[in-house]
Amino acid sequence: MQVHVVKSKIHRVKVTGADLNYIGSITIDEDLMDAANIIEGEKVQIVNNNNGERLETYVIPGPRNSGEITLNGAAARKVAKGDILILITYAVMDFEEAKSFKPSLVFPNEETNLLS
């Protein structure tokens, strides 16, 4: 049997931008991506703590040490600058492997989205 488990989570980051006219995705500071073990193009679930919206898109890297969290394309309509998000990725793995798997959990500075 295989199960879906949380692979990565970036907890409580602040939206820094929303670009409706960009091809869809979410831009994430590459330092946050590395810390959370998220790769370019990976599917991510976005949970908006401010309005309850949940959506999925794919990740594109943003400038390192920028704190950038920008929703692009149609997803830009689901957030406002300053909203607080939780970003989650999942993995499919064998049931026994999933029992001992430890996800990458990242808790950046809530004001700057930076790791320090």
mmCIF file of N, CA, C and O in Angstrom, residues 1-7 37 91-103:
data_model
loop_
_atom_site.group_PDB
_atom_site.id
_atom_site.type_symbol
_atom_site.label_atom_id
_atom_site.label_comp_id
_atom_site.label_asym_id
_atom_site.label_seq_id
_atom_site.Cartn_x
_atom_site.Cartn_y
_atom_site.Cartn_z
ATOM 1 N N MET A 1 0.842 -1.173 0.000
ATOM 2 C CA MET A 1 0.000 0.000 0.000
ATOM 3 C C MET A 1 0.891 1.240 0.000
ATOM 4 O O MET A 1 1.920 1.276 0.669
ATOM 5 N N GLN A 2 0.447 2.279 -0.710
ATOM 6 C CA GLN A 2 1.134 3.558 -0.682
ATOM 7 C C GLN A 2 0.205 4.617 -0.114
ATOM 8 O O GLN A 2 -1.021 4.533 -0.279
ATOM 9 N N VAL A 3 0.803 5.591 0.571
ATOM 10 C CA VAL A 3 0.023 6.659 1.192
ATOM 11 C C VAL A 3 0.643 8.009 0.840
ATOM 12 O O VAL A 3 1.832 8.106 0.541
ATOM 13 N N HIS A 4 -0.179 9.049 0.904
ATOM 14 C CA HIS A 4 0.286 10.422 0.706
ATOM 15 C C HIS A 4 0.642 10.984 2.080
ATOM 16 O O HIS A 4 -0.178 10.913 3.000
ATOM 17 N N VAL A 5 1.840 11.550 2.210
ATOM 18 C CA VAL A 5 2.262 12.144 3.474
ATOM 19 C C VAL A 5 2.827 13.542 3.223
ATOM 20 O O VAL A 5 3.265 13.858 2.114
ATOM 21 N N VAL A 6 2.834 14.360 4.254
ATOM 22 C CA VAL A 6 3.440 15.680 4.153
ATOM 23 C C VAL A 6 4.941 15.508 3.946
ATOM 24 O O VAL A 6 5.602 14.816 4.718
ATOM 25 N N LYS A 7 5.469 16.108 2.878
ATOM 26 C CA LYS A 7 6.903 16.061 2.590
ATOM 27 C C LYS A 7 7.595 17.310 3.114
ATOM 28 O O LYS A 7 8.679 17.250 3.664
ATOM 29 N N ASN A 37 13.181 21.651 1.236
ATOM 30 C CA ASN A 37 13.374 20.531 0.315
ATOM 31 C C ASN A 37 12.312 20.526 -0.790
ATOM 32 O O ASN A 37 11.751 19.488 -1.133
ATOM 33 N N ALA A 91 4.253 13.716 -0.566
ATOM 34 C CA ALA A 91 4.946 12.646 -1.279
ATOM 35 C C ALA A 91 4.127 11.369 -1.153
ATOM 36 O O ALA A 91 3.387 11.185 -0.181
ATOM 37 N N VAL A 92 4.259 10.516 -2.144
ATOM 38 C CA VAL A 92 3.622 9.204 -2.104
ATOM 39 C C VAL A 92 4.708 8.193 -1.780
ATOM 40 O O VAL A 92 5.751 8.161 -2.435
ATOM 41 N N MET A 93 4.473 7.401 -0.752
ATOM 42 C CA MET A 93 5.489 6.418 -0.379
ATOM 43 C C MET A 93 4.848 5.178 0.217
ATOM 44 O O MET A 93 3.668 5.173 0.566
ATOM 45 N N ASP A 94 5.669 4.164 0.307
ATOM 46 C CA ASP A 94 5.251 2.897 0.894
ATOM 47 C C ASP A 94 4.794 3.134 2.337
ATOM 48 O O ASP A 94 5.383 3.941 3.059
ATOM 49 N N PHE A 95 3.781 2.419 2.745
ATOM 50 C CA PHE A 95 3.196 2.578 4.073
ATOM 51 C C PHE A 95 4.239 2.457 5.180
ATOM 52 O O PHE A 95 4.287 3.262 6.099
ATOM 53 N N GLU A 96 5.095 1.448 5.096
ATOM 54 C CA GLU A 96 6.113 1.246 6.135
ATOM 55 C C GLU A 96 7.134 2.382 6.140
ATOM 56 O O GLU A 96 7.547 2.843 7.200
ATOM 57 N N GLU A 97 7.548 2.826 4.957
ATOM 58 C CA GLU A 97 8.480 3.948 4.872
ATOM 59 C C GLU A 97 7.848 5.206 5.468
ATOM 60 O O GLU A 97 8.512 5.980 6.178
ATOM 61 N N ALA A 98 6.577 5.409 5.218
ATOM 62 C CA ALA A 98 5.874 6.600 5.696
ATOM 63 C C ALA A 98 5.848 6.668 7.221
ATOM 64 O O ALA A 98 5.847 7.758 7.796
ATOM 65 N N LYS A 99 5.860 5.522 7.876
ATOM 66 C CA LYS A 99 5.819 5.505 9.344
ATOM 67 C C LYS A 99 7.026 6.191 9.969
ATOM 68 O O LYS A 99 6.913 6.790 11.031
ATOM 69 N N SER A 100 8.171 6.134 9.310
ATOM 70 C CA SER A 100 9.376 6.723 9.898
ATOM 71 C C SER A 100 9.836 7.992 9.173
ATOM 72 O O SER A 100 10.805 8.620 9.581
ATOM 73 N N PHE A 101 9.133 8.384 8.118
ATOM 74 C CA PHE A 101 9.526 9.560 7.347
ATOM 75 C C PHE A 101 9.337 10.828 8.176
ATOM 76 O O PHE A 101 8.333 10.994 8.860
ATOM 77 N N LYS A 102 10.302 11.739 8.093
ATOM 78 C CA LYS A 102 10.221 13.022 8.793
ATOM 79 C C LYS A 102 10.192 14.142 7.761
ATOM 80 O O LYS A 102 11.133 14.306 6.993
ATOM 81 N N PRO A 103 9.131 14.928 7.719
ATOM 82 C CA PRO A 103 9.038 16.016 6.738
ATOM 83 C C PRO A 103 9.981 17.163 7.082
ATOM 84 O O PRO A 103 10.429 17.299 8.222
#
